[in-house]
């Protein structure tokens, strides 16, 4: 059997620094990102940029920062990120799902994450589910252990994409029996489901762990995102620099037919 090339399907691939520069200067819909972050509860949010950990592509002068999340905790919203994005040209842009009454006060009080949950400066955490293709057992490429062993933890194929998309629709519908304000987002590789109900922000860590374990039995989610240990999630409307796709919300009615080459997800001028 001829071994099929297994990296990324279609024309997905890492974005060059020039492509990132054009995207963050001219293409990114900062206003839409601003609206995304303006949902209640109102509070302070932190952002994180990853320069080149997975792609190995980063501005040389920031070599020492290439692998560590660069935290921006004084931005009022995504528009304030613009100078950082056009300077650092990150491969990925994230926000912290924790919401604080005041980040400055929390910082002054020396509150770390483990203690944030009981702090009066902490308002809650957005509940989220991260469906990733590498978590699937693929009939061609095997399970996650096989993929990691071959150094292909970030690769995916069309079968995996279609299966993770089917799961996104199914999990959305299952979650909609309990939650009312759900948003599905194409993450560049898989899908995220965000829960914006107030009750979701107030869940305890224990409740989150229970939900994560239950959902992981049937869906290809990263449990530690739902449980809250991993707080960062990709900022919608930013660029996923490993695949050169825009992270975008997808209406429930369009999920089944959504493709990674959807025109809304393809940055203009990326492949001239
Ligand atoms: Zn596969």
mmCIF file of C-alpha atoms and ligand atoms in Angstrom:
data_model
loop_
_atom_site.group_PDB
_atom_site.id
_atom_site.type_symbol
_atom_site.label_atom_id
_atom_site.label_comp_id
_atom_site.label_asym_id
_atom_site.label_seq_id
_atom_site.Cartn_x
_atom_site.Cartn_y
_atom_site.Cartn_z
ATOM 1 C CA UNK A 1 0.000 0.000 0.000
ATOM 2 C CA UNK A 2 1.349 3.369 -0.943
ATOM 3 C CA UNK A 3 1.738 5.470 2.157
ATOM 4 C CA UNK A 4 -0.342 8.605 1.838
ATOM 5 C CA UNK A 5 1.260 11.860 2.690
ATOM 6 C CA UNK A 6 -0.091 12.936 6.059
ATOM 7 C CA UNK A 7 0.510 16.501 7.062
ATOM 8 C CA UNK A 8 -2.346 18.861 6.350
ATOM 9 C CA UNK A 9 -5.066 18.552 3.711
ATOM 10 C CA UNK A 10 -5.658 20.908 0.779
ATOM 11 C CA UNK A 11 -3.484 24.001 0.707
ATOM 12 C CA UNK A 12 -3.342 24.350 4.492
ATOM 13 C CA UNK A 13 0.126 25.202 5.708
ATOM 14 C CA UNK A 14 2.141 27.612 7.845
ATOM 15 C CA UNK A 15 1.728 31.337 7.250
ATOM 16 C CA UNK A 16 4.897 33.288 6.457
ATOM 17 C CA UNK A 17 5.793 36.380 8.462
ATOM 18 C CA UNK A 18 4.770 38.490 5.492
ATOM 19 C CA UNK A 19 1.364 36.785 5.317
ATOM 20 C CA UNK A 20 0.881 37.381 9.042
ATOM 21 C CA UNK A 21 1.897 41.024 8.647
ATOM 22 C CA UNK A 22 -0.632 41.566 5.872
ATOM 23 C CA UNK A 23 -3.316 39.777 7.864
ATOM 24 C CA UNK A 24 -2.882 41.706 11.104
ATOM 25 C CA UNK A 25 -2.447 45.036 9.323
ATOM 26 C CA UNK A 26 -5.128 44.798 6.678
ATOM 27 C CA UNK A 27 -7.357 41.780 6.894
ATOM 28 C CA UNK A 28 -8.249 41.023 10.496
ATOM 29 C CA UNK A 29 -11.772 42.055 11.481
ATOM 30 C CA UNK A 30 -10.894 43.732 14.787
ATOM 31 C CA UNK A 31 -14.425 45.061 15.158
ATOM 32 C CA UNK A 32 -15.922 41.566 15.051
ATOM 33 C CA UNK A 33 -13.314 40.338 17.549
ATOM 34 C CA UNK A 34 -14.197 43.284 19.762
ATOM 35 C CA UNK A 35 -17.883 42.292 19.654
ATOM 36 C CA UNK A 36 -16.963 38.717 20.520
ATOM 37 C CA UNK A 37 -15.101 39.833 23.644
ATOM 38 C CA UNK A 38 -17.774 42.352 24.643
ATOM 39 C CA UNK A 39 -20.252 39.643 25.660
ATOM 40 C CA UNK A 40 -21.224 39.604 29.311
ATOM 41 C CA UNK A 41 -20.036 39.206 31.955
ATOM 42 C CA UNK A 42 -18.197 42.480 31.653
ATOM 43 C CA UNK A 43 -14.773 42.324 33.188
ATOM 44 C CA UNK A 44 -11.059 42.395 32.579
ATOM 45 C CA UNK A 45 -9.545 39.866 30.196
ATOM 46 C CA UNK A 46 -6.011 38.804 29.398
ATOM 47 C CA UNK A 47 -4.633 37.836 25.991
ATOM 48 C CA UNK A 48 -1.700 35.687 24.962
ATOM 49 C CA UNK A 49 0.349 35.563 21.764
ATOM 50 C CA UNK A 50 2.400 32.566 20.694
ATOM 51 C CA UNK A 51 5.092 33.642 18.279
ATOM 52 C CA UNK A 52 6.521 30.504 16.722
ATOM 53 C CA UNK A 53 6.337 27.439 18.932
ATOM 54 C CA UNK A 54 4.765 25.092 16.389
ATOM 55 C CA UNK A 55 5.685 26.666 13.073
ATOM 56 C CA UNK A 56 9.263 27.640 13.930
ATOM 57 C CA UNK A 57 8.476 30.878 12.061
ATOM 58 C CA UNK A 58 8.944 34.057 14.107
ATOM 59 C CA UNK A 59 10.712 37.414 13.805
ATOM 60 C CA UNK A 60 14.408 36.740 14.514
ATOM 61 C CA UNK A 61 14.691 39.611 16.965
ATOM 62 C CA UNK A 62 12.134 37.900 19.204
ATOM 63 C CA UNK A 63 13.890 34.529 19.162
ATOM 64 C CA UNK A 64 13.998 34.342 22.970
ATOM 65 C CA UNK A 65 10.198 34.690 23.081
ATOM 66 C CA UNK A 66 9.294 32.225 20.359
ATOM 67 C CA UNK A 67 7.956 29.432 22.582
ATOM 68 C CA UNK A 68 6.492 31.232 25.564
ATOM 69 C CA UNK A 69 3.032 32.752 25.639
ATOM 70 C CA UNK A 70 3.438 36.504 25.532
ATOM 71 C CA UNK A 71 0.811 37.818 27.941
ATOM 72 C CA UNK A 72 -0.999 41.074 27.226
ATOM 73 C CA UNK A 73 -3.040 42.013 30.281
ATOM 74 C CA UNK A 74 -3.610 45.694 29.712
ATOM 75 C CA UNK A 75 -5.654 45.548 26.507
ATOM 76 C CA UNK A 76 -9.252 46.717 26.835
ATOM 77 C CA UNK A 77 -10.134 44.574 23.842
ATOM 78 C CA UNK A 78 -8.817 43.092 20.593
ATOM 79 C CA UNK A 79 -8.400 46.535 19.013
ATOM 80 C CA UNK A 80 -5.748 47.285 21.611
ATOM 81 C CA UNK A 81 -3.928 44.128 20.506
ATOM 82 C CA UNK A 82 -3.296 45.468 17.018
ATOM 83 C CA UNK A 83 0.077 47.102 17.785
ATOM 84 C CA UNK A 84 1.244 43.876 19.450
ATOM 85 C CA UNK A 85 0.087 41.710 16.562
ATOM 86 C CA UNK A 86 1.731 43.840 13.898
ATOM 87 C CA UNK A 87 4.947 43.947 15.937
ATOM 88 C CA UNK A 88 5.302 40.334 17.084
ATOM 89 C CA UNK A 89 3.510 38.675 14.107
ATOM 90 C CA UNK A 90 2.413 35.686 16.208
ATOM 91 C CA UNK A 91 1.430 32.291 14.822
ATOM 92 C CA UNK A 92 -1.485 32.218 17.261
ATOM 93 C CA UNK A 93 -3.596 34.645 19.324
ATOM 94 C CA UNK A 94 -5.510 33.527 22.393
ATOM 95 C CA UNK A 95 -7.604 34.918 25.191
ATOM 96 C CA UNK A 96 -7.806 33.768 28.769
ATOM 97 C CA UNK A 97 -11.311 32.465 29.509
ATOM 98 C CA UNK A 98 -11.059 33.762 33.058
ATOM 99 C CA UNK A 99 -12.963 36.986 33.647
ATOM 100 C CA UNK A 100 -11.760 39.317 36.391
ATOM 101 C CA UNK A 101 -13.507 42.227 38.041
ATOM 102 C CA UNK A 102 -10.103 43.858 37.950
ATOM 103 C CA UNK A 103 -6.926 42.307 36.603
ATOM 104 C CA UNK A 104 -4.866 45.088 38.144
ATOM 105 C CA UNK A 105 -6.363 44.462 41.586
ATOM 106 C CA UNK A 106 -5.981 40.700 41.225
ATOM 107 C CA UNK A 107 -2.339 41.228 40.278
ATOM 108 C CA UNK A 108 -1.721 43.600 43.156
ATOM 109 C CA UNK A 109 -3.262 41.100 45.562
ATOM 110 C CA UNK A 110 -0.922 38.452 44.122
ATOM 111 C CA UNK A 111 -3.743 36.106 43.159
ATOM 112 C CA UNK A 112 -2.616 33.168 41.085
ATOM 113 C CA UNK A 113 -4.940 30.953 39.117
ATOM 114 C CA UNK A 114 -5.300 28.210 41.719
ATOM 115 C CA UNK A 115 -6.609 30.759 44.186
ATOM 116 C CA UNK A 116 -8.558 32.905 41.758
ATOM 117 C CA UNK A 117 -11.717 30.849 42.115
ATOM 118 C CA UNK A 118 -12.352 32.077 45.649
ATOM 119 C CA UNK A 119 -11.200 35.621 45.006
ATOM 120 C CA UNK A 120 -13.592 38.539 44.880
ATOM 121 C CA UNK A 121 -11.649 39.846 41.865
ATOM 122 C CA UNK A 122 -12.567 36.742 39.888
ATOM 123 C CA UNK A 123 -15.932 36.644 38.111
ATOM 124 C CA UNK A 124 -15.764 33.219 36.485
ATOM 125 C CA UNK A 125 -14.532 31.294 33.492
ATOM 126 C CA UNK A 126 -16.124 30.868 30.101
ATOM 127 C CA UNK A 127 -17.010 27.203 29.575
ATOM 128 C CA UNK A 128 -15.588 25.789 26.352
ATOM 129 C CA UNK A 129 -15.109 22.542 24.464
ATOM 130 C CA UNK A 130 -12.166 21.997 22.123
ATOM 131 C CA UNK A 131 -12.698 19.314 19.488
ATOM 132 C CA UNK A 132 -9.391 18.402 17.877
ATOM 133 C CA UNK A 133 -8.830 16.037 14.955
ATOM 134 C CA UNK A 134 -5.716 14.509 16.518
ATOM 135 C CA UNK A 135 -7.823 13.073 19.349
ATOM 136 C CA UNK A 136 -9.686 10.872 16.868
ATOM 137 C CA UNK A 137 -8.851 7.301 16.032
ATOM 138 C CA UNK A 138 -8.402 7.505 12.273
ATOM 139 C CA UNK A 139 -8.802 4.334 10.160
ATOM 140 C CA UNK A 140 -5.748 5.418 8.122
ATOM 141 C CA UNK A 141 -3.524 7.270 10.591
ATOM 142 C CA UNK A 142 -4.297 5.534 13.867
ATOM 143 C CA UNK A 143 -4.878 6.962 17.317
ATOM 144 C CA UNK A 144 -3.244 9.909 19.038
ATOM 145 C CA UNK A 145 -0.411 7.745 20.389
ATOM 146 C CA UNK A 146 0.467 6.614 16.833
ATOM 147 C CA UNK A 147 0.366 10.201 15.588
ATOM 148 C CA UNK A 148 2.495 11.546 18.441
ATOM 149 C CA UNK A 149 5.030 8.747 17.966
ATOM 150 C CA UNK A 150 5.450 9.805 14.354
ATOM 151 C CA UNK A 151 5.673 13.471 15.332
ATOM 152 C CA UNK A 152 2.355 14.161 13.594
ATOM 153 C CA UNK A 153 0.387 15.485 16.547
ATOM 154 C CA UNK A 154 -0.594 18.563 14.565
ATOM 155 C CA UNK A 155 -1.429 16.820 11.301
ATOM 156 C CA UNK A 156 -4.907 15.894 10.203
ATOM 157 C CA UNK A 157 -6.637 14.403 7.180
ATOM 158 C CA UNK A 158 -9.978 14.916 5.463
ATOM 159 C CA UNK A 159 -11.518 11.931 7.251
ATOM 160 C CA UNK A 160 -10.546 13.389 10.608
ATOM 161 C CA UNK A 161 -11.814 16.845 9.672
ATOM 162 C CA UNK A 162 -15.188 15.499 8.591
ATOM 163 C CA UNK A 163 -15.524 13.371 11.704
ATOM 164 C CA UNK A 164 -14.613 16.234 14.049
ATOM 165 C CA UNK A 165 -17.109 18.429 12.193
ATOM 166 C CA UNK A 166 -19.849 15.820 12.654
ATOM 167 C CA UNK A 167 -18.993 15.686 16.361
ATOM 168 C CA UNK A 168 -19.138 19.495 16.631
ATOM 169 C CA UNK A 169 -22.721 19.501 15.334
ATOM 170 C CA UNK A 170 -23.738 16.608 17.568
ATOM 171 C CA UNK A 171 -22.078 18.018 20.688
ATOM 172 C CA UNK A 172 -23.630 21.429 20.024
ATOM 173 C CA UNK A 173 -27.093 19.859 19.898
ATOM 174 C CA UNK A 174 -26.458 17.833 23.017
ATOM 175 C CA UNK A 175 -25.205 20.904 24.914
ATOM 176 C CA UNK A 176 -28.184 22.955 23.728
ATOM 177 C CA UNK A 177 -30.430 20.870 25.969
ATOM 178 C CA UNK A 178 -28.744 22.463 28.986
ATOM 179 C CA UNK A 179 -27.260 25.730 27.678
ATOM 180 C CA UNK A 180 -28.874 28.442 25.641
ATOM 181 C CA UNK A 181 -26.077 30.667 24.424
ATOM 182 C CA UNK A 182 -23.741 28.479 22.407
ATOM 183 C CA UNK A 183 -21.314 29.444 19.656
ATOM 184 C CA UNK A 184 -19.416 27.062 17.417
ATOM 185 C CA UNK A 185 -16.093 28.303 16.071
ATOM 186 C CA UNK A 186 -13.881 26.807 13.362
ATOM 187 C CA UNK A 187 -10.500 26.837 15.066
ATOM 188 C CA UNK A 188 -8.320 26.249 12.004
ATOM 189 C CA UNK A 189 -7.963 22.537 12.635
ATOM 190 C CA UNK A 190 -11.080 21.529 14.529
ATOM 191 C CA UNK A 191 -13.939 23.277 16.285
ATOM 192 C CA UNK A 192 -14.536 25.031 19.573
ATOM 193 C CA UNK A 193 -17.893 25.271 21.292
ATOM 194 C CA UNK A 194 -18.227 28.286 23.598
ATOM 195 C CA UNK A 195 -20.908 28.535 26.275
ATOM 196 C CA UNK A 196 -21.916 32.092 27.172
ATOM 197 C CA UNK A 197 -24.695 31.347 29.660
ATOM 198 C CA UNK A 198 -24.127 33.072 32.992
ATOM 199 C CA UNK A 199 -24.449 29.756 34.823
ATOM 200 C CA UNK A 200 -21.572 28.443 32.742
ATOM 201 C CA UNK A 201 -19.217 31.151 33.999
ATOM 202 C CA UNK A 202 -20.072 30.296 37.575
ATOM 203 C CA UNK A 203 -19.461 26.539 37.428
ATOM 204 C CA UNK A 204 -17.064 25.193 40.058
ATOM 205 C CA UNK A 205 -13.848 23.461 39.063
ATOM 206 C CA UNK A 206 -15.321 20.165 40.212
ATOM 207 C CA UNK A 207 -18.421 20.609 38.030
ATOM 208 C CA UNK A 208 -16.196 21.397 35.051
ATOM 209 C CA UNK A 209 -14.119 18.285 35.586
ATOM 210 C CA UNK A 210 -17.256 16.133 35.743
ATOM 211 C CA UNK A 211 -18.592 17.670 32.518
ATOM 212 C CA UNK A 212 -15.215 17.264 30.792
ATOM 213 C CA UNK A 213 -14.898 13.603 31.710
ATOM 214 C CA UNK A 214 -18.432 12.805 30.653
ATOM 215 C CA UNK A 215 -18.151 14.554 27.292
ATOM 216 C CA UNK A 216 -14.698 13.071 26.582
ATOM 217 C CA UNK A 217 -16.128 9.575 26.695
ATOM 218 C CA UNK A 218 -17.949 10.253 23.441
ATOM 219 C CA UNK A 219 -16.270 13.236 21.821
ATOM 220 C CA UNK A 220 -12.698 14.049 20.735
ATOM 221 C CA UNK A 221 -12.276 16.950 23.166
ATOM 222 C CA UNK A 222 -9.230 18.153 25.054
ATOM 223 C CA UNK A 223 -10.482 17.562 28.590
ATOM 224 C CA UNK A 224 -8.206 20.121 30.215
ATOM 225 C CA UNK A 225 -9.801 22.954 28.237
ATOM 226 C CA UNK A 226 -13.271 22.143 29.561
ATOM 227 C CA UNK A 227 -11.998 21.382 33.067
ATOM 228 C CA UNK A 228 -10.391 24.822 33.122
ATOM 229 C CA UNK A 229 -6.723 23.933 33.562
ATOM 230 C CA UNK A 230 -6.018 25.167 30.041
ATOM 231 C CA UNK A 231 -7.618 28.586 30.048
ATOM 232 C CA UNK A 232 -6.393 29.946 26.738
ATOM 233 C CA UNK A 233 -8.551 29.641 23.652
ATOM 234 C CA UNK A 234 -8.009 31.049 20.175
ATOM 235 C CA UNK A 235 -9.391 34.497 19.630
ATOM 236 C CA UNK A 236 -12.075 34.376 16.914
ATOM 237 C CA UNK A 237 -11.156 36.398 13.800
ATOM 238 C CA UNK A 238 -7.433 35.896 14.450
ATOM 239 C CA UNK A 239 -5.172 33.834 12.199
ATOM 240 C CA UNK A 240 -4.257 30.220 12.881
ATOM 241 C CA UNK A 241 -0.694 30.491 11.643
ATOM 242 C CA UNK A 242 -0.064 26.749 11.295
ATOM 243 C CA UNK A 243 -2.776 26.315 8.706
ATOM 244 C CA UNK A 244 -3.204 29.874 7.339
ATOM 245 C CA UNK A 245 -6.867 30.007 8.188
ATOM 246 C CA UNK A 246 -8.999 32.569 10.000
ATOM 247 C CA UNK A 247 -10.663 31.397 13.197
ATOM 248 C CA UNK A 248 -14.368 32.084 12.584
ATOM 249 C CA UNK A 249 -17.747 31.410 14.181
ATOM 250 C CA UNK A 250 -19.929 29.035 12.180
ATOM 251 C CA UNK A 251 -23.733 29.009 12.407
ATOM 252 C CA UNK A 252 -25.184 25.717 13.557
ATOM 253 C CA UNK A 253 -27.095 25.424 10.268
ATOM 254 C CA UNK A 254 -23.849 25.610 8.276
ATOM 255 C CA UNK A 255 -21.644 23.237 10.254
ATOM 256 C CA UNK A 256 -22.354 20.076 8.268
ATOM 257 C CA UNK A 257 -21.264 21.689 5.017
ATOM 258 C CA UNK A 258 -18.462 23.812 6.438
ATOM 259 C CA UNK A 259 -15.076 23.269 4.786
ATOM 260 C CA UNK A 260 -11.647 24.492 5.786
ATOM 261 C CA UNK A 261 -11.485 26.248 2.433
ATOM 262 C CA UNK A 262 -14.604 28.272 3.209
ATOM 263 C CA UNK A 263 -14.021 31.742 1.682
ATOM 264 C CA UNK A 264 -14.615 33.384 5.079
ATOM 265 C CA UNK A 265 -11.779 31.362 6.573
ATOM 266 C CA UNK A 266 -9.262 32.020 3.783
ATOM 267 C CA UNK A 267 -7.224 35.169 4.258
ATOM 268 C CA UNK A 268 -7.213 37.208 1.080
ATOM 269 C CA UNK A 269 -4.012 37.215 -0.894
ATOM 270 C CA UNK A 270 -2.452 34.421 1.091
ATOM 271 C CA UNK A 271 -1.924 32.269 -1.978
ATOM 272 C CA UNK A 272 -1.618 34.649 -4.902
HETATM 273 ZN ZN1 LIG B 1 -6.384 10.361 9.282
#
